[in-house]
PDB file of C-alpha atoms in Angstrom:
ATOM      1  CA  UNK A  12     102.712 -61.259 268.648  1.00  0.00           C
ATOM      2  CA  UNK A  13      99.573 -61.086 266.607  1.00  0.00           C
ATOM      3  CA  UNK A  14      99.137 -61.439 262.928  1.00  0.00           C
ATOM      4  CA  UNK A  15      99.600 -58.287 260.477  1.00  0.00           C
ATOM      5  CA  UNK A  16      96.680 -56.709 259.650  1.00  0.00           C
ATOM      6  CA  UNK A  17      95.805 -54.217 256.719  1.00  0.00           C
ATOM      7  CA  UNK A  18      93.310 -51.454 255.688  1.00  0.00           C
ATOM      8  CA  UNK A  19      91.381 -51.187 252.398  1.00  0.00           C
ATOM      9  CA  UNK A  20      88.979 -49.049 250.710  1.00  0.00           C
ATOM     10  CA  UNK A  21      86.436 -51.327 248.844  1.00  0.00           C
ATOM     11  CA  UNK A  22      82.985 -51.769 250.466  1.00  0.00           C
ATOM     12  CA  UNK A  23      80.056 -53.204 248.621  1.00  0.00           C
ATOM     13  CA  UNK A  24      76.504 -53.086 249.646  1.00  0.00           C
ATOM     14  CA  UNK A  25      73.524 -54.940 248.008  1.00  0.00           C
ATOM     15  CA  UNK A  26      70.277 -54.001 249.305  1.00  0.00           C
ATOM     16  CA  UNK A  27      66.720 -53.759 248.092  1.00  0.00           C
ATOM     17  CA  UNK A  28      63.192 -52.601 250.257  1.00  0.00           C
ATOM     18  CA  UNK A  29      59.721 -53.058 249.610  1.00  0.00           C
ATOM     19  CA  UNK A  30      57.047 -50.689 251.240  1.00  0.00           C
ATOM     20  CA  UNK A  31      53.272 -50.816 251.701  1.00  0.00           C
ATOM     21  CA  UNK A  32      50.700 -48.699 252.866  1.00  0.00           C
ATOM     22  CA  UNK A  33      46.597 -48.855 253.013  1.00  0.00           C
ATOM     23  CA  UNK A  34      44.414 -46.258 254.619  1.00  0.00           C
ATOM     24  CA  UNK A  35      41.296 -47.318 255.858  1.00  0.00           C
ATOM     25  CA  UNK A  36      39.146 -44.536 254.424  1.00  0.00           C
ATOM     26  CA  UNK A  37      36.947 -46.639 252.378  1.00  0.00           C
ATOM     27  CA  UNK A  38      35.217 -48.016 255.856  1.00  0.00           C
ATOM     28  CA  UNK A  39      33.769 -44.526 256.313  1.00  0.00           C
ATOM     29  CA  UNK A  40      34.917 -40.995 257.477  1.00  0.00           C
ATOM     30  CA  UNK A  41      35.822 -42.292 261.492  1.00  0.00           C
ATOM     31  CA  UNK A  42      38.033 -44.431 259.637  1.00  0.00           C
ATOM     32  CA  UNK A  43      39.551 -42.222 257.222  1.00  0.00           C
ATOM     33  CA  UNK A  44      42.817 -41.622 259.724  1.00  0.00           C
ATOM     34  CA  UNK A  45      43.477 -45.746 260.191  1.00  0.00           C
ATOM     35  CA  UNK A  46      45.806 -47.125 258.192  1.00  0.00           C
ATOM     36  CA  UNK A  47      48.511 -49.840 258.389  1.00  0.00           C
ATOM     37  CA  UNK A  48      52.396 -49.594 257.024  1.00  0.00           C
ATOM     38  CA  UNK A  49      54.824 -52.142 256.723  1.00  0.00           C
ATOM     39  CA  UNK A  50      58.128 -52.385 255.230  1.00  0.00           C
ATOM     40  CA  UNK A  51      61.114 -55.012 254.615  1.00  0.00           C
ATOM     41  CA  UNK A  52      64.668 -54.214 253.836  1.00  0.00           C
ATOM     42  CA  UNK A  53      67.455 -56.744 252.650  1.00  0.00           C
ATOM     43  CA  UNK A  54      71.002 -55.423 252.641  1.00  0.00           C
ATOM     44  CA  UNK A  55      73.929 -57.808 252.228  1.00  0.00           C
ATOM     45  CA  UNK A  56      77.093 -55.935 252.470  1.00  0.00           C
ATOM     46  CA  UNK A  57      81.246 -56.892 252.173  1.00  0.00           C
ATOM     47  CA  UNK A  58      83.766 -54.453 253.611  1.00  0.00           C
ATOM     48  CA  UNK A  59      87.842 -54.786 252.948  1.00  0.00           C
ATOM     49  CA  UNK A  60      88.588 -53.014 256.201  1.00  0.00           C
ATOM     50  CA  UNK A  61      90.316 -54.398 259.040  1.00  0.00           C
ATOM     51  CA  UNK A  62      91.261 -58.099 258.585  1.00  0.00           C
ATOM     52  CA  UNK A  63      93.790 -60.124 259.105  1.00  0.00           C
ATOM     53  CA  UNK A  64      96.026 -61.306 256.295  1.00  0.00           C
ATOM     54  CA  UNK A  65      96.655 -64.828 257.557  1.00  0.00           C
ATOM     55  CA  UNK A  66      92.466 -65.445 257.264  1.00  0.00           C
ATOM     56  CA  UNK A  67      91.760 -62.847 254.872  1.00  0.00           C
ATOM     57  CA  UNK A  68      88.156 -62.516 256.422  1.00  0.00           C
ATOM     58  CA  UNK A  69      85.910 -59.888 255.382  1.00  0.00           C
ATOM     59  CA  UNK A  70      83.209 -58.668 257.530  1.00  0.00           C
ATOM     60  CA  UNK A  71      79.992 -56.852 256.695  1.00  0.00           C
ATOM     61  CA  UNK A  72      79.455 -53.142 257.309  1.00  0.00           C
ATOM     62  CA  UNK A  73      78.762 -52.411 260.971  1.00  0.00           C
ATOM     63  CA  UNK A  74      75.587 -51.696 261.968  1.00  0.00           C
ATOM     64  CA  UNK A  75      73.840 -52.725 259.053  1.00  0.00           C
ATOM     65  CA  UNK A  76      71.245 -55.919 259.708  1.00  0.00           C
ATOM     66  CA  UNK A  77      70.961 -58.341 256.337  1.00  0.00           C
ATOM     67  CA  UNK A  78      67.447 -58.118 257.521  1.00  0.00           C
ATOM     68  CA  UNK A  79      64.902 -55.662 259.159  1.00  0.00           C
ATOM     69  CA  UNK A  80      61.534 -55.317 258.880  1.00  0.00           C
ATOM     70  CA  UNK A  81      59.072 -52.802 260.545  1.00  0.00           C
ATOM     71  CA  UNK A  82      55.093 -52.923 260.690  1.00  0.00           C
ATOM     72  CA  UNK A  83      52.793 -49.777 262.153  1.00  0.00           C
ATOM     73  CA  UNK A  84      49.472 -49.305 262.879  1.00  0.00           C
ATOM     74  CA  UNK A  85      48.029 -45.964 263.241  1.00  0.00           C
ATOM     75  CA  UNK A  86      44.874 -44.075 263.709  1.00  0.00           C
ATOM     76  CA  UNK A  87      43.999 -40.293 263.730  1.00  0.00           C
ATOM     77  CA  UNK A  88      40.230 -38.851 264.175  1.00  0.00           C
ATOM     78  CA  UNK A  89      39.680 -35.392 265.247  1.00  0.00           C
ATOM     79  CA  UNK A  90      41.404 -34.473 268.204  1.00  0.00           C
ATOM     80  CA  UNK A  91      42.656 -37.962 268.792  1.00  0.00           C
ATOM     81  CA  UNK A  92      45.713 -39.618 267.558  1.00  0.00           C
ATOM     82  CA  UNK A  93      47.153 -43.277 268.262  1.00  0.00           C
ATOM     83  CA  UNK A  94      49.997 -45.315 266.335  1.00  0.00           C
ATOM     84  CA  UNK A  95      51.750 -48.992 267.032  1.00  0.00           C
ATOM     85  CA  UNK A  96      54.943 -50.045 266.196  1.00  0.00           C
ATOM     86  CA  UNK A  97      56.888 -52.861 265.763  1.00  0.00           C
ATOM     87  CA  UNK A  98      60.830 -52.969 264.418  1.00  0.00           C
ATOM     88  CA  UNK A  99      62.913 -55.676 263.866  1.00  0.00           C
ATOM     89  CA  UNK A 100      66.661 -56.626 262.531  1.00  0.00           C
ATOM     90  CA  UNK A 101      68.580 -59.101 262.301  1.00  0.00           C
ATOM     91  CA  UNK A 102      72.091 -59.873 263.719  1.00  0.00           C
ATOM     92  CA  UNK A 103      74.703 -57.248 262.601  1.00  0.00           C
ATOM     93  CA  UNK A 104      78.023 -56.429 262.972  1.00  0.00           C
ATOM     94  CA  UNK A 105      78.474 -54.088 265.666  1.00  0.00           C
ATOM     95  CA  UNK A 106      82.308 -53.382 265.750  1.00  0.00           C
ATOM     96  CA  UNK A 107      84.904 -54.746 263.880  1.00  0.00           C
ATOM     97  CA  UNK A 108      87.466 -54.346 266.502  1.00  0.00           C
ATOM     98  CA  UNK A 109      85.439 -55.411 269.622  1.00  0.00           C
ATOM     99  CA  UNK A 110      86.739 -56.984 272.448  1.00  0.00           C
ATOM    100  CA  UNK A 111      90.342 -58.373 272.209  1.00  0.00           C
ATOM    101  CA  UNK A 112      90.432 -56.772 269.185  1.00  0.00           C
ATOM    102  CA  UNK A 113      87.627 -59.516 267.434  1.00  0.00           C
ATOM    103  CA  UNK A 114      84.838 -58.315 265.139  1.00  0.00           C
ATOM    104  CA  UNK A 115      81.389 -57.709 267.982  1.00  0.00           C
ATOM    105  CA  UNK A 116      78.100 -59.124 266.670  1.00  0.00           C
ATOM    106  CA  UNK A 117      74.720 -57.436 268.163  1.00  0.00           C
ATOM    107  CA  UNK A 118      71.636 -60.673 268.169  1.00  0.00           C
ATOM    108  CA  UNK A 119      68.203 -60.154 266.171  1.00  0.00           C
ATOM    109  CA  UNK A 120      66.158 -57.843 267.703  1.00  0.00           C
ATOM    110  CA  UNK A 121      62.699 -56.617 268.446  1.00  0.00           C
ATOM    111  CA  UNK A 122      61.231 -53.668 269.797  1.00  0.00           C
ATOM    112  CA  UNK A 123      57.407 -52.074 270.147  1.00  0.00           C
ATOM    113  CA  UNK A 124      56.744 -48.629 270.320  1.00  0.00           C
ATOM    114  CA  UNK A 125      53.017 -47.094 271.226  1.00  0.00           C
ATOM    115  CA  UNK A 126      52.031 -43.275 271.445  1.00  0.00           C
ATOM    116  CA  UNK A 127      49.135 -41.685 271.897  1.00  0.00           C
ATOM    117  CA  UNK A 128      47.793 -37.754 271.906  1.00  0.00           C
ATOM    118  CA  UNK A 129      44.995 -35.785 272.217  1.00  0.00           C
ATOM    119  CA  UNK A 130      44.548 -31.912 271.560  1.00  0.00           C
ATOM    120  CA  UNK A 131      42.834 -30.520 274.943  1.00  0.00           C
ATOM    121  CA  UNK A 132      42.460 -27.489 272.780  1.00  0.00           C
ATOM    122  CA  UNK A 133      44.103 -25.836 269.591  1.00  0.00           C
ATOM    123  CA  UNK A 134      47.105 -24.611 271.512  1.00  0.00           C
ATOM    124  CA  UNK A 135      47.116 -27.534 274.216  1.00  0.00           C
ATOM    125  CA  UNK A 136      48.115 -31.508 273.614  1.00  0.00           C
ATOM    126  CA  UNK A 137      48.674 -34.439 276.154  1.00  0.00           C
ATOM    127  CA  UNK A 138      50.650 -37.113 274.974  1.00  0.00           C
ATOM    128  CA  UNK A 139      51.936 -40.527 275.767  1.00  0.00           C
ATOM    129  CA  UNK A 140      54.473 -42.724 275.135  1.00  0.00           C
ATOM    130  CA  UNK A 141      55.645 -46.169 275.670  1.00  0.00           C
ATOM    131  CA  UNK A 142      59.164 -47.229 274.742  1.00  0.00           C
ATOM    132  CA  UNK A 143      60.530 -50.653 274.412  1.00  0.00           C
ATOM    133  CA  UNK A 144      57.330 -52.043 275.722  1.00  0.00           C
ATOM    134  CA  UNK A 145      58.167 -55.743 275.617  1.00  0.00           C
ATOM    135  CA  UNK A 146      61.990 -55.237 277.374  1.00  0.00           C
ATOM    136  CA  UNK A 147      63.618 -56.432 274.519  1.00  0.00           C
ATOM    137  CA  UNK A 148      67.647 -56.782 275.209  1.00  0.00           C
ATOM    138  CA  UNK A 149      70.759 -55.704 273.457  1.00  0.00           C
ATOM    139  CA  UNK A 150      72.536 -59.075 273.859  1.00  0.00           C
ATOM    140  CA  UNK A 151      76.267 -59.160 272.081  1.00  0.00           C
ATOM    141  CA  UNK A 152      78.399 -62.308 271.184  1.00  0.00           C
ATOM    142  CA  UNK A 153      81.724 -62.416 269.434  1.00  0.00           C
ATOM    143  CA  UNK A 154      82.995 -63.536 266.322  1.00  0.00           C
ATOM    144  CA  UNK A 155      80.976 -67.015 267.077  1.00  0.00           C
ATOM    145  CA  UNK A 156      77.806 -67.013 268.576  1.00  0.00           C
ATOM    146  CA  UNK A 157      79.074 -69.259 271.867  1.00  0.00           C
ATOM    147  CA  UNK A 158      81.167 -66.439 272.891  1.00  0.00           C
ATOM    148  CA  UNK A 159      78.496 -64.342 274.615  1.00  0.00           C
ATOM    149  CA  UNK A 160      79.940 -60.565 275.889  1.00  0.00           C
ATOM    150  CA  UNK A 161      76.801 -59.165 277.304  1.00  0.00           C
ATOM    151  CA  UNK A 162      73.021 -58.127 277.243  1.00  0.00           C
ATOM    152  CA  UNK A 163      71.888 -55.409 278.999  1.00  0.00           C
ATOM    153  CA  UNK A 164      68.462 -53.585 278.405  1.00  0.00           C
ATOM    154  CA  UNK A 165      67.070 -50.173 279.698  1.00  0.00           C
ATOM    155  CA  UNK A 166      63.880 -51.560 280.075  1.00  0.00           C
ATOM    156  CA  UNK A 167      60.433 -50.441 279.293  1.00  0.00           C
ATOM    157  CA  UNK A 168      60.456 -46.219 279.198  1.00  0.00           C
ATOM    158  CA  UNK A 169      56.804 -44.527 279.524  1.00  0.00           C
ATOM    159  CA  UNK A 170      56.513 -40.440 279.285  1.00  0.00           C
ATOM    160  CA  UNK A 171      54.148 -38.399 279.491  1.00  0.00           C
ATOM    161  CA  UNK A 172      54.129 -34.603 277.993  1.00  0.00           C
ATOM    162  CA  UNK A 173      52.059 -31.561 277.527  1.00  0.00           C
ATOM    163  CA  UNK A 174      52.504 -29.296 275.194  1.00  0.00           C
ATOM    164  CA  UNK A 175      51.124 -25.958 273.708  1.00  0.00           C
ATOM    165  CA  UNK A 176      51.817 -23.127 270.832  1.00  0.00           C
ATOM    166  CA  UNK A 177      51.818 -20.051 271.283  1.00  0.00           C
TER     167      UNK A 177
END
């Protein structure tokens, strides 16, 4: 009827991130607004939570990628502002009791962001955004990567706002 199962305390996380960050200024005053970021994170992680005895597996903490990395462009001048944005992890552990009851695995994934503004006046700003721009999928597996459960994706989302102070 199913192995016995037990619940323990002890979670360890190992993690470390490096940042960077350069402003363009040095190209002239149009440029003083440009800049690029970029950042990496590792995080390697061990949970004792719900495993079964007879295996005595230990999973990693859900939701948290051994690996993610994100790199952004951006650019402000006046009245004008623009950024680019790229994100990406690595598999993770999405929930230890999935389907059946066996640990759910989220793939690597990717995703670019753009927006765009620009004040009409002091009180006034249009803005744009673009959201997923490339359609990149949330695509699950199982406790081995041949069991596939699903990927499903909202697609690319694009809005468009106004807004003003009073």
């Amino acid at each position: 009827s199913g192995c016995p199962r037990q619940w323990n305390e002890k979670t360890i996380v190992q993690s470390a991130t490096l940042g960077f960050t350069k402003t363009f200024g040095f190209l002239g005053s149009k440029f003083e607004g440009a800049g690029i970021t970029a950042s990496y994170t590792y995080a390697d992680s061990e949970v004792d939570n719900y495993i079964a005895t007879d295996s005595n597996q230990k999973l990693p903490l859900e939701d948290l990628s051994k690996n993610s990395y994100n790199l952004i462009a951006f650019y402000e001048y006046q009245k004008f502002s623009a950024r680019i944005a790229y994100n990406w992890r690595s598999s993770y552990l999405d929930k230890s009791e999935g389907r059946n009851l066996q640990p759910q695995y989220e793939r690597d994934r990717g995703q670019l962001d753009f927006s765009t503004s620009y004040k009409l006046t002091n009180k006034l700003k249009l803005a744009l955004n673009a959201i997923n721009v490339l359609e990149d999928a949330k695509d699950q597996h199982g406790r081995y990567e041949i069991q596939d459960f699903s990927k499903s994706t909202v697609g690319r989302r694009f809005t468009v706002s106004l807004s003003g102070r009073l």
